PDB file of C-alpha atoms in Angstrom:
ATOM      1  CA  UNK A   1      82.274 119.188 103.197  1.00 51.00           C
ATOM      2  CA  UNK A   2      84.744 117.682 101.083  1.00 53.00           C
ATOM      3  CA  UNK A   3      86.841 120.008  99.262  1.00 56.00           C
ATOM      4  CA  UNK A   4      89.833 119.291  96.508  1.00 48.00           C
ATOM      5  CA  UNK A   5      92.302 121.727  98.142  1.00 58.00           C
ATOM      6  CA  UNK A   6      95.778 120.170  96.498  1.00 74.00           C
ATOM      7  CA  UNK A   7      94.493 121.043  92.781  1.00 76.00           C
ATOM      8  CA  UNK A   8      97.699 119.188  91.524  1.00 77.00           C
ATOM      9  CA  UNK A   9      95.991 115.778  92.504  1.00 83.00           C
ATOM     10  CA  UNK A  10      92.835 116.620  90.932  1.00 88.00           C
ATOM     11  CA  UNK A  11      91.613 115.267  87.415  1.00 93.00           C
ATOM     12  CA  UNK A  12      89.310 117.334  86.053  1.00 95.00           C
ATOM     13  CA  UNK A  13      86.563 114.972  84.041  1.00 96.00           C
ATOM     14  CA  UNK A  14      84.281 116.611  81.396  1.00 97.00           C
ATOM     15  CA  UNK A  15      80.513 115.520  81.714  1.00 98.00           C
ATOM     16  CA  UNK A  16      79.263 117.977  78.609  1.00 97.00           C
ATOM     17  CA  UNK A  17      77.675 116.556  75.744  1.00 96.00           C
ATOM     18  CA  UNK A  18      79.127 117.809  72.066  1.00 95.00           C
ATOM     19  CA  UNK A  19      76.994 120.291  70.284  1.00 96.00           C
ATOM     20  CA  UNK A  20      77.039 120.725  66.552  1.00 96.00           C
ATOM     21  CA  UNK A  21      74.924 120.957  63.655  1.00 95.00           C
ATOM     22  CA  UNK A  22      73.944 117.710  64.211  1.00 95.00           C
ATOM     23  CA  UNK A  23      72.731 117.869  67.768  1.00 96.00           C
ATOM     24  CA  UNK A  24      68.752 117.238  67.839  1.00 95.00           C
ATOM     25  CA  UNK A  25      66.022 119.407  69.286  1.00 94.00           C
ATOM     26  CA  UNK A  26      63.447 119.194  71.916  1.00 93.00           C
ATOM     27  CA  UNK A  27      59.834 118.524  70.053  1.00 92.00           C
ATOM     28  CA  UNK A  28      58.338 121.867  68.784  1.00 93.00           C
ATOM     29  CA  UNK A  29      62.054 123.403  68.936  1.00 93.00           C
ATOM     30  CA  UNK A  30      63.874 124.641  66.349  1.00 93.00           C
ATOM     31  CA  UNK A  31      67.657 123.128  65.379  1.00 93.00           C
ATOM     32  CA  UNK A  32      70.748 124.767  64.965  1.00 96.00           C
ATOM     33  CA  UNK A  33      72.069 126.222  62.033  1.00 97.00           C
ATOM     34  CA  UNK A  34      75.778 126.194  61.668  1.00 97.00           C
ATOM     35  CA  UNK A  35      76.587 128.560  58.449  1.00 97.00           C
ATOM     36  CA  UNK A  36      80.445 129.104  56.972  1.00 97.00           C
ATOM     37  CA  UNK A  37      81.202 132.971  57.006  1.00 98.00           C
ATOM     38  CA  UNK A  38      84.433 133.092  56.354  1.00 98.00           C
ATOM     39  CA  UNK A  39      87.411 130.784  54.946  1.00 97.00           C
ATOM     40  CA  UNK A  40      91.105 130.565  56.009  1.00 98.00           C
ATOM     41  CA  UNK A  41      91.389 130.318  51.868  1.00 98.00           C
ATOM     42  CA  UNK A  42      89.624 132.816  50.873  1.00 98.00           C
ATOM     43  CA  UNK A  43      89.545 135.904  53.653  1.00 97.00           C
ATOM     44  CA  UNK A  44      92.461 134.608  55.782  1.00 98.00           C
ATOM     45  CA  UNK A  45      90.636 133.311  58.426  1.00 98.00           C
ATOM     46  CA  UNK A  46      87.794 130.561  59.428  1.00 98.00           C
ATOM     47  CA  UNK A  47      84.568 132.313  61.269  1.00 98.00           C
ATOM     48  CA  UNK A  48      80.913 130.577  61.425  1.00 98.00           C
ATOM     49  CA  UNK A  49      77.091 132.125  62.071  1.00 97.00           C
ATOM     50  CA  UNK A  50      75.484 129.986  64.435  1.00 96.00           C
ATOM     51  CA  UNK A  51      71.411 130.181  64.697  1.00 97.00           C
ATOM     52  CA  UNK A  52      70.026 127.718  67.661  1.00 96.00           C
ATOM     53  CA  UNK A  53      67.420 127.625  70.455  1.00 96.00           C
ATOM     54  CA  UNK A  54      69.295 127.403  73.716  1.00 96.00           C
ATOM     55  CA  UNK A  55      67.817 123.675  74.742  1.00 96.00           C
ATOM     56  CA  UNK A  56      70.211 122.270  72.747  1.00 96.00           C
ATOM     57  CA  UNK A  57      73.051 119.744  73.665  1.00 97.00           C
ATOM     58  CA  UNK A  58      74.353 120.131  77.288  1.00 98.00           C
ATOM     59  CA  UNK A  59      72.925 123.651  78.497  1.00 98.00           C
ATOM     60  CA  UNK A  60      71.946 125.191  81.957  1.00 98.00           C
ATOM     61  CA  UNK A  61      67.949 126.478  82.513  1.00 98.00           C
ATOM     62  CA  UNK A  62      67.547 129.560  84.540  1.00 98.00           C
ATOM     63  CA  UNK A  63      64.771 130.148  86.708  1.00 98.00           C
ATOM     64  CA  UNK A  64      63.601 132.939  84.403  1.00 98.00           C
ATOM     65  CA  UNK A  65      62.995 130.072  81.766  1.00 98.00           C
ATOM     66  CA  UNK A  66      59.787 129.089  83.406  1.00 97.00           C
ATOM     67  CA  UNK A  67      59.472 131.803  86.093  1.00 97.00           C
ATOM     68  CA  UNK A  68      59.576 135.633  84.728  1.00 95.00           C
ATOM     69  CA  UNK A  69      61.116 136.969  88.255  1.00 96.00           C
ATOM     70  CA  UNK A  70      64.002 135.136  87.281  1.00 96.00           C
ATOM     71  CA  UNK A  71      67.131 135.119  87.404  1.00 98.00           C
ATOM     72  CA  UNK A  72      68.452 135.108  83.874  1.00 98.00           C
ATOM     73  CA  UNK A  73      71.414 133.212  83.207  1.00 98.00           C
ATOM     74  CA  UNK A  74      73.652 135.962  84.209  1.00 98.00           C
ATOM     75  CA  UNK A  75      71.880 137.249  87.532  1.00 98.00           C
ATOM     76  CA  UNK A  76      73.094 133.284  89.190  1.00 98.00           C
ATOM     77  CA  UNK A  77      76.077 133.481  91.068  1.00 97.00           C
ATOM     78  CA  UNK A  78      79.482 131.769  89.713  1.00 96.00           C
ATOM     79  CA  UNK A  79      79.969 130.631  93.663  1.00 96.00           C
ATOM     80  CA  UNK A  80      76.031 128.575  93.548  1.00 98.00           C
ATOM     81  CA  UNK A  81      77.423 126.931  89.896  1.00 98.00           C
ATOM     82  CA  UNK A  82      80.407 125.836  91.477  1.00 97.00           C
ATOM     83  CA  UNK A  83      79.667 123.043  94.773  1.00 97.00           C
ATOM     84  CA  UNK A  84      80.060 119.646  96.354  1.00 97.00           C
ATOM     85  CA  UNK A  85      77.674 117.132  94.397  1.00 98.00           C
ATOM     86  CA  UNK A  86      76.240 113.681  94.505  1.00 98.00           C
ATOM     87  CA  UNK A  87      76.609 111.552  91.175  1.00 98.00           C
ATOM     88  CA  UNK A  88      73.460 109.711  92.141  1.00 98.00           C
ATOM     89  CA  UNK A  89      73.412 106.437  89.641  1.00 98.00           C
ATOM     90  CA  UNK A  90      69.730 105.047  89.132  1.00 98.00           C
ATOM     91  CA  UNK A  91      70.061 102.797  86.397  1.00 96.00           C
ATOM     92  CA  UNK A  92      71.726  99.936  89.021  1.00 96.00           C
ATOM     93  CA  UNK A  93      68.133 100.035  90.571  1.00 97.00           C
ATOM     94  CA  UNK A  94      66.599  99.104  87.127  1.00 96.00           C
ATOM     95  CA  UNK A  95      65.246 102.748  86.521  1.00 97.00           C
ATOM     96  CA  UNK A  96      64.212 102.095  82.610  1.00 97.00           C
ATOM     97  CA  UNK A  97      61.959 102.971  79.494  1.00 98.00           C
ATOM     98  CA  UNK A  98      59.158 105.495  80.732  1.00 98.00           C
ATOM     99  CA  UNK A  99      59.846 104.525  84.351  1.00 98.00           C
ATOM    100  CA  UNK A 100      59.350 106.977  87.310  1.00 98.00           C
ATOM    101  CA  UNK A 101      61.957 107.423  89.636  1.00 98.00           C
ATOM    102  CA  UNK A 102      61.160 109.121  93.666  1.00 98.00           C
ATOM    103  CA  UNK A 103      62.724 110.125  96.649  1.00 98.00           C
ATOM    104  CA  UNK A 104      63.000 106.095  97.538  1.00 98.00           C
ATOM    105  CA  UNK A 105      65.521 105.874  95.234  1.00 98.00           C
ATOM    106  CA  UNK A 106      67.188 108.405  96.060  1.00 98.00           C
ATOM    107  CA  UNK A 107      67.041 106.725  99.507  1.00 98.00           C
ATOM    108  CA  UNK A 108      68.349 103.639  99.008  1.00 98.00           C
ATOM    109  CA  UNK A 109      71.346 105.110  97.072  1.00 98.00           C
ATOM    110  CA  UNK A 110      72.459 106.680 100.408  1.00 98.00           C
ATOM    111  CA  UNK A 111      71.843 103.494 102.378  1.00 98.00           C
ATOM    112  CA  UNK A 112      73.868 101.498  99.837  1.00 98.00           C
ATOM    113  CA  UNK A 113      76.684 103.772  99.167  1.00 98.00           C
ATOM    114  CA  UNK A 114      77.128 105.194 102.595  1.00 98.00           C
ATOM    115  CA  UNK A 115      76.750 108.869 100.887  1.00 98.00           C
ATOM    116  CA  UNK A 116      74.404 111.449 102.571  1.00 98.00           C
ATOM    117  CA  UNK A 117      73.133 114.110  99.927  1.00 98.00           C
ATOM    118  CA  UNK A 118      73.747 117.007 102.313  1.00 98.00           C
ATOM    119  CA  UNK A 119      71.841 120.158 102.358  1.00 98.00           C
ATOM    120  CA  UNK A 120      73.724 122.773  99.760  1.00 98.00           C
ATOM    121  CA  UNK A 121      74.541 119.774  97.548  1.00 98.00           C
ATOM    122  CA  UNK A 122      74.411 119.819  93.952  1.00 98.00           C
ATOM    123  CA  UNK A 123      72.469 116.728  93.001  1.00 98.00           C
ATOM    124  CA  UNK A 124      73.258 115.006  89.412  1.00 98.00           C
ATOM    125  CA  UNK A 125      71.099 112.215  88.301  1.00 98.00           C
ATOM    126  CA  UNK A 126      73.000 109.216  85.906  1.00 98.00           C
ATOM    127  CA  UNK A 127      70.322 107.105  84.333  1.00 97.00           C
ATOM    128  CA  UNK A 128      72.418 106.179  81.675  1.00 95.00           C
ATOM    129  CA  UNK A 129      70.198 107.418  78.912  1.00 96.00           C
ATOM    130  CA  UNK A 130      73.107 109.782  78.007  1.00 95.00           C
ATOM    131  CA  UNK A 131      74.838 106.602  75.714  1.00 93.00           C
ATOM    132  CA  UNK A 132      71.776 107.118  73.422  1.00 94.00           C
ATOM    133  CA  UNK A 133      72.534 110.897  72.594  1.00 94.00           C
ATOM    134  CA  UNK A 134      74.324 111.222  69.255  1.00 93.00           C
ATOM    135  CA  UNK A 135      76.285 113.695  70.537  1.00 93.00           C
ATOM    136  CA  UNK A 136      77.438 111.401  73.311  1.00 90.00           C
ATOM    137  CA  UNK A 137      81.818 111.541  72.743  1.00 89.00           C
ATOM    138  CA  UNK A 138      82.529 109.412  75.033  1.00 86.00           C
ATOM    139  CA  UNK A 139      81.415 105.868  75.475  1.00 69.00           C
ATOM    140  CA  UNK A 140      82.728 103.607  78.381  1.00 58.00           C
ATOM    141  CA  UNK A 141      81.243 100.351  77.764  1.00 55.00           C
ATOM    142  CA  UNK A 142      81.634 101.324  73.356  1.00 59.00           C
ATOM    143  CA  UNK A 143      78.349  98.439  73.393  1.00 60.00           C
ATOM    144  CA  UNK A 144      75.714 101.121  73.079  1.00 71.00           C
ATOM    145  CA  UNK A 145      74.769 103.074  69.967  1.00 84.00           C
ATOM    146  CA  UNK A 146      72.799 106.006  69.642  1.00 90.00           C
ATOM    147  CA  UNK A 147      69.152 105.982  69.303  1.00 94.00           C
ATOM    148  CA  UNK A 148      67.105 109.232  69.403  1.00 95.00           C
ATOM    149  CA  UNK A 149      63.702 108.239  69.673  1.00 96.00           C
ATOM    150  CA  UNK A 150      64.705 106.203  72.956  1.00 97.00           C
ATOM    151  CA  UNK A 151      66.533 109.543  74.354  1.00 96.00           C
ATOM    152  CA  UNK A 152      64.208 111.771  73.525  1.00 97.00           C
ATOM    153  CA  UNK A 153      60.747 109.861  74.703  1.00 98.00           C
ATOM    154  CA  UNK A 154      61.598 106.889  76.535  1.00 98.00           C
ATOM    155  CA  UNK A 155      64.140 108.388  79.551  1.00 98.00           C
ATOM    156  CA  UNK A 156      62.886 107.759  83.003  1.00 98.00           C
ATOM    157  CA  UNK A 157      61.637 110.863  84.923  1.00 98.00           C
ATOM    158  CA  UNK A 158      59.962 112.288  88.343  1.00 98.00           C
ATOM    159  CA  UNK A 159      56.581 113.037  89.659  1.00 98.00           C
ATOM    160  CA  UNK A 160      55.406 116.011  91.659  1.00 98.00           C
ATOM    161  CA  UNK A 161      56.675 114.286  94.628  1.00 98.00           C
ATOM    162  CA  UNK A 162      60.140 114.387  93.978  1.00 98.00           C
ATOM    163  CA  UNK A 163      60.127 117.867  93.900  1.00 98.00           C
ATOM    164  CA  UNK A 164      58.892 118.409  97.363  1.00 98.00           C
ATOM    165  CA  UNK A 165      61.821 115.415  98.308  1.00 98.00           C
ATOM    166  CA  UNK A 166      63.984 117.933  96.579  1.00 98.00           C
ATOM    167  CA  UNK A 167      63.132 121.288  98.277  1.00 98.00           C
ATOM    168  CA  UNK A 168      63.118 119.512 101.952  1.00 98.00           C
ATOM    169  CA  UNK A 169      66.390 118.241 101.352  1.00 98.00           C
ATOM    170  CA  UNK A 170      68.047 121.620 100.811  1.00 98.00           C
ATOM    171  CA  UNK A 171      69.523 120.577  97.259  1.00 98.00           C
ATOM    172  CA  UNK A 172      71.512 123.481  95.948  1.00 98.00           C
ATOM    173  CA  UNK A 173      70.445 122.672  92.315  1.00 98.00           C
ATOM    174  CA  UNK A 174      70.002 120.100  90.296  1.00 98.00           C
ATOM    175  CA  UNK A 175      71.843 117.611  86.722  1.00 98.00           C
ATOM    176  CA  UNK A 176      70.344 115.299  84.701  1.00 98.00           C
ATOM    177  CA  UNK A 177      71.852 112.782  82.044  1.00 98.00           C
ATOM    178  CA  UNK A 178      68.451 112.995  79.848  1.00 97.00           C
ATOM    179  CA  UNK A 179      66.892 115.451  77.464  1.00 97.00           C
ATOM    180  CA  UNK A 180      64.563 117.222  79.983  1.00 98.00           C
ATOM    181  CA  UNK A 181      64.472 116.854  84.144  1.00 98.00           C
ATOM    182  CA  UNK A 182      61.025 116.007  83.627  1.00 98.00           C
ATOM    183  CA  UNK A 183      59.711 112.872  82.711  1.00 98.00           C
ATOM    184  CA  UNK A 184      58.864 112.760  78.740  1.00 98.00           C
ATOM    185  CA  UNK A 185      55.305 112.289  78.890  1.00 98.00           C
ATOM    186  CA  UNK A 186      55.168 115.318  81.712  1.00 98.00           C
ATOM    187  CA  UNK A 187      56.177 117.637  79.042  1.00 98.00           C
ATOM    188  CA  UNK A 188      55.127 118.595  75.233  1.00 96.00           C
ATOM    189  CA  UNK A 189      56.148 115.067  74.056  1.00 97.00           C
ATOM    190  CA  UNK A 190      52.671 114.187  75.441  1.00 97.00           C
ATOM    191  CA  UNK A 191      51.362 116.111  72.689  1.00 97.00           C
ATOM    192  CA  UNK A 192      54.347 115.377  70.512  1.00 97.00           C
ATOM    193  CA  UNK A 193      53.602 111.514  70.672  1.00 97.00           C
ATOM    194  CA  UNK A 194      50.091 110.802  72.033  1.00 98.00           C
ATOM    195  CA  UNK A 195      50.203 107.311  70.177  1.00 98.00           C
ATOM    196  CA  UNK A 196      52.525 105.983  72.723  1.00 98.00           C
ATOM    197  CA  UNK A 197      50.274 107.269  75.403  1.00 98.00           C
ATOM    198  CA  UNK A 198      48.753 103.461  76.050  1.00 98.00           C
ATOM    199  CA  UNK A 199      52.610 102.282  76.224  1.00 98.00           C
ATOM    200  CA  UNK A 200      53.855 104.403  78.622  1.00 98.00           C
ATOM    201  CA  UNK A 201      50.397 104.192  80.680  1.00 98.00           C
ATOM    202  CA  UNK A 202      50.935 100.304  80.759  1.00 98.00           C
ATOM    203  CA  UNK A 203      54.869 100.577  81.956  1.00 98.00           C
ATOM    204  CA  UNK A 204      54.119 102.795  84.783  1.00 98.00           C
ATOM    205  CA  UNK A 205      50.953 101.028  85.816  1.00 98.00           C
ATOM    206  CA  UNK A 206      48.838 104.237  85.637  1.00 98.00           C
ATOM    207  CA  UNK A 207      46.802 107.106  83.790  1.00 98.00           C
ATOM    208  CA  UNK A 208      48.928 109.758  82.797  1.00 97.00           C
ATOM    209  CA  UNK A 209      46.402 112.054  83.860  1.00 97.00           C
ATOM    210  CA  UNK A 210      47.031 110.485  87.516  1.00 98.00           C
ATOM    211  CA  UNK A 211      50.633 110.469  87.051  1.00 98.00           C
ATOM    212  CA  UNK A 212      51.179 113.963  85.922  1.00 98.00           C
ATOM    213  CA  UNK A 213      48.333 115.896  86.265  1.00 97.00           C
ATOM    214  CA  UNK A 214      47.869 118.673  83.896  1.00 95.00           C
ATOM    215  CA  UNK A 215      48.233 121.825  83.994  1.00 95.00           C
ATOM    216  CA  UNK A 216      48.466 121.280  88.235  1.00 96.00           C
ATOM    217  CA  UNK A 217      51.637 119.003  87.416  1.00 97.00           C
ATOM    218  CA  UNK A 218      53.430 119.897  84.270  1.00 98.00           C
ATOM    219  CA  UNK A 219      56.551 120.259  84.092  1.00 98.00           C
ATOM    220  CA  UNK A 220      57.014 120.303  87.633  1.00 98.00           C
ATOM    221  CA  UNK A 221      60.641 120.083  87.909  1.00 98.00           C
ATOM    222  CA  UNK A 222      60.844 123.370  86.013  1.00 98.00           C
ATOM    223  CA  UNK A 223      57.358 125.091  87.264  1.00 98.00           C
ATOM    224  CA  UNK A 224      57.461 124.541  91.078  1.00 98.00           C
ATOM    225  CA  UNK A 225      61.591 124.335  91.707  1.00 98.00           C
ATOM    226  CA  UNK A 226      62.614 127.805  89.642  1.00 98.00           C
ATOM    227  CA  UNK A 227      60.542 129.896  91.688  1.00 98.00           C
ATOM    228  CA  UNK A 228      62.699 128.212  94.654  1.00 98.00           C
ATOM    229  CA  UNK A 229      65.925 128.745  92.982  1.00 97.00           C
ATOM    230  CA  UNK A 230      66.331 125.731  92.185  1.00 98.00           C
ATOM    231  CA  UNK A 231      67.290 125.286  88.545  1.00 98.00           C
ATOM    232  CA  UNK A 232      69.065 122.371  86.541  1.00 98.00           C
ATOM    233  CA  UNK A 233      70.994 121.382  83.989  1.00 98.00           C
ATOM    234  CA  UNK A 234      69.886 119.093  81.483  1.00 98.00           C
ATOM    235  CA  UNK A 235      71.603 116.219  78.620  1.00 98.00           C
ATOM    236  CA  UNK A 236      74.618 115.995  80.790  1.00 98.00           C
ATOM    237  CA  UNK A 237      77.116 113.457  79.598  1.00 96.00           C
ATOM    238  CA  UNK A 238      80.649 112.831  78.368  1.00 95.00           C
ATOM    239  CA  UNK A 239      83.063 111.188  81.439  1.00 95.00           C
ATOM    240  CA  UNK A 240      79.746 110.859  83.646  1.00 96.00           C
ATOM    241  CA  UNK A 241      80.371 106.974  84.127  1.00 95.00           C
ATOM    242  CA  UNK A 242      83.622 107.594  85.807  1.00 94.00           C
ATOM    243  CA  UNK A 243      82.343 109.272  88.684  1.00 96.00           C
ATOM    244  CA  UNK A 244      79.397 107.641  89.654  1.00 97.00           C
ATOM    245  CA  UNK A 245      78.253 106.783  93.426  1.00 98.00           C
ATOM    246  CA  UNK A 246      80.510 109.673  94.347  1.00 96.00           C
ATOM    247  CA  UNK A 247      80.886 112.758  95.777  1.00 96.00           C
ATOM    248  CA  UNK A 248      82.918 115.426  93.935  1.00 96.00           C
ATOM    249  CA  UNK A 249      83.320 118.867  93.252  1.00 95.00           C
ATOM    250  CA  UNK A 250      81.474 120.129  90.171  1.00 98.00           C
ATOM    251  CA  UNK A 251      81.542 122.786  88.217  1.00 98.00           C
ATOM    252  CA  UNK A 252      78.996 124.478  85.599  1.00 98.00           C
ATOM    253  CA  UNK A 253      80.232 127.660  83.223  1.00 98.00           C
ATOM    254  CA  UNK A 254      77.589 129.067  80.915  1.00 98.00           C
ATOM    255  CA  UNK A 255      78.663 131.885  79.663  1.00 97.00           C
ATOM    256  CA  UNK A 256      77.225 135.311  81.181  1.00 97.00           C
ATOM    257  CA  UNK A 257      74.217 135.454  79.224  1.00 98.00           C
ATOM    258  CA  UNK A 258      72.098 138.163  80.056  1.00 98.00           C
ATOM    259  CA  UNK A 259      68.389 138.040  79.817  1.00 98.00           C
ATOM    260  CA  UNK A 260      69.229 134.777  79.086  1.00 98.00           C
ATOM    261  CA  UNK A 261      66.607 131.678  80.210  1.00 98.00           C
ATOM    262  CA  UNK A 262      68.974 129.353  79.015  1.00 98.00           C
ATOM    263  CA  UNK A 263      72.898 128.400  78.406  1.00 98.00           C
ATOM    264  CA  UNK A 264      74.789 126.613  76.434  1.00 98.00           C
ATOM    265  CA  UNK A 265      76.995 124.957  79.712  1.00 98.00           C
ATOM    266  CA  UNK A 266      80.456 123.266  80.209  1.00 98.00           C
ATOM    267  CA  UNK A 267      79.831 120.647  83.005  1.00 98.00           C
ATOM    268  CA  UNK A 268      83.014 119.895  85.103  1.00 98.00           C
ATOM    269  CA  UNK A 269      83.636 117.255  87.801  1.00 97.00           C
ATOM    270  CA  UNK A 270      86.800 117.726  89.825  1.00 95.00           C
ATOM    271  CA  UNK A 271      87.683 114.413  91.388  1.00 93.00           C
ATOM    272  CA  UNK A 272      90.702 113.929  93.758  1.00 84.00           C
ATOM    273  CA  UNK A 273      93.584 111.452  92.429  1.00 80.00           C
ATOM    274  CA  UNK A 274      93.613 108.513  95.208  1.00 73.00           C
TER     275      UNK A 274
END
């Protein structure tokens, strides 16, 4: 297991997404509200009211988000948040609009890179649709511009499949560069969007009712990992480029949120200085 023991050769690479009152959110969700309480001028000091929905810029789902047993945000251990992880990039396999991604992918990545996902692994999945974000601060490549409708409903995603891939494998839990860890059209956008039902159907070469069976399949990366433990975190960003086709040590601090089914989360990646 690899593990960054001389922290002075370490650079520490933020993959977090800005929030603000700007930051968009998920169909049928509610935006934040960012209200001025206070005024250095005025009372002497600057405070804000904040009013959001937790799914919202880079945040953490707990299992009790989609599975009541839980746990909330609070009730997961600091030690399961913190890990070795794969930065597993898909978009150099052509992984694009509406596209389904599976456990061949995943696959070949090893094969090509030499990497084994190991058992206990955090797993975080780079299909690049991150650039589109508004939010996203930091740009690479500085070529791609944000567009929302492309983030929020054409990001590739899995099917049913994938999750099984996931549980055999052992994977500790799970980060994706996207809105949602489920593919668009395997959520509420279906219902959201139906008139680009026909477009998606014709990218990925099938029904959506064969693809992602409802209600047996939806949401399936929430529904049938939580009650596994298995949980994710989702519209991870920022640095992300620079550590692709790597394993590092990564980090995720939500604050300790109890009762909480979701976090606001800073995503770290701690990669050794060569």
């Amino acid at each position: 297991m690899y593990v960054p023991y001389d922290m002075s050769k370490v650079k520490v690479l933020d993959l977090s997404q800005n929030f603000s009152a700007d930051s968009p959110s998920f169909a049928f969700y509610e935006g934040p509200t960012v209200k001025w309480v206070k005024r250095l001028a005025f009372e002497g000091v600057n405070a804000q009211f904040l009013s959001t929905t937790n799914h919202i810029a880079t945040h953490l789902d707990s299992p009790i988000h989609f599975y009541d047993p839980g746990p909330d945000i609070s009730g997961i251990p600091l030690d399961k948040l913190v890990g070795p992880a794969c930065i597993v990039d898909l978009a150099q396999f052509g992984v694009g609009d509406y596209q389904i991604y599976g456990p061949e992918h995943f696959e070949q990545w090893e094969a090509k890179t030499g990497i084994k996902i190991e058992r206990g692994d955090i797993l975080v999945i780079h299909t690049g649709y991150h650039h589109f974000y508004n939010e996203d601060w930091y740009k690479v490549h500085n070529q791609e511009k944000a567009d929302l409708p492309r983030c929020f409903l054409k990001h590739p995603g899995p099917q049913s499949r994938f999750v099984e891939w996931v549980l055999d494998r052992g994977i500790r839990w799970l980060a994706v560069d996207c809105i949602a860890a489920d593919h668009p059209f395997n959520t509420n956008v279906r219902k959201a969007r139906p008139d680009l039902i026909p477009e998606v159907e014709a990218v990925i070469g099938m029904p959506l009712d064969e693809a992602f069976p409802w209600p047996k399949d939806y949401q399936c990366m929430h529904v049938k990992l939580f009650p596994h433990g298995v949980f994710h975190a989702e519209n991870v960003g920022g640095q992300i480029d620079e550590v692709l086709n790597q394993r590092v040590w990564l980090g995720c601090f939500p604050f300790r949120f109890r009762g909480g089914e979701a976090a606001f989360a800073r995503i770290v990646a701690f990669v050794e200085e060569r």
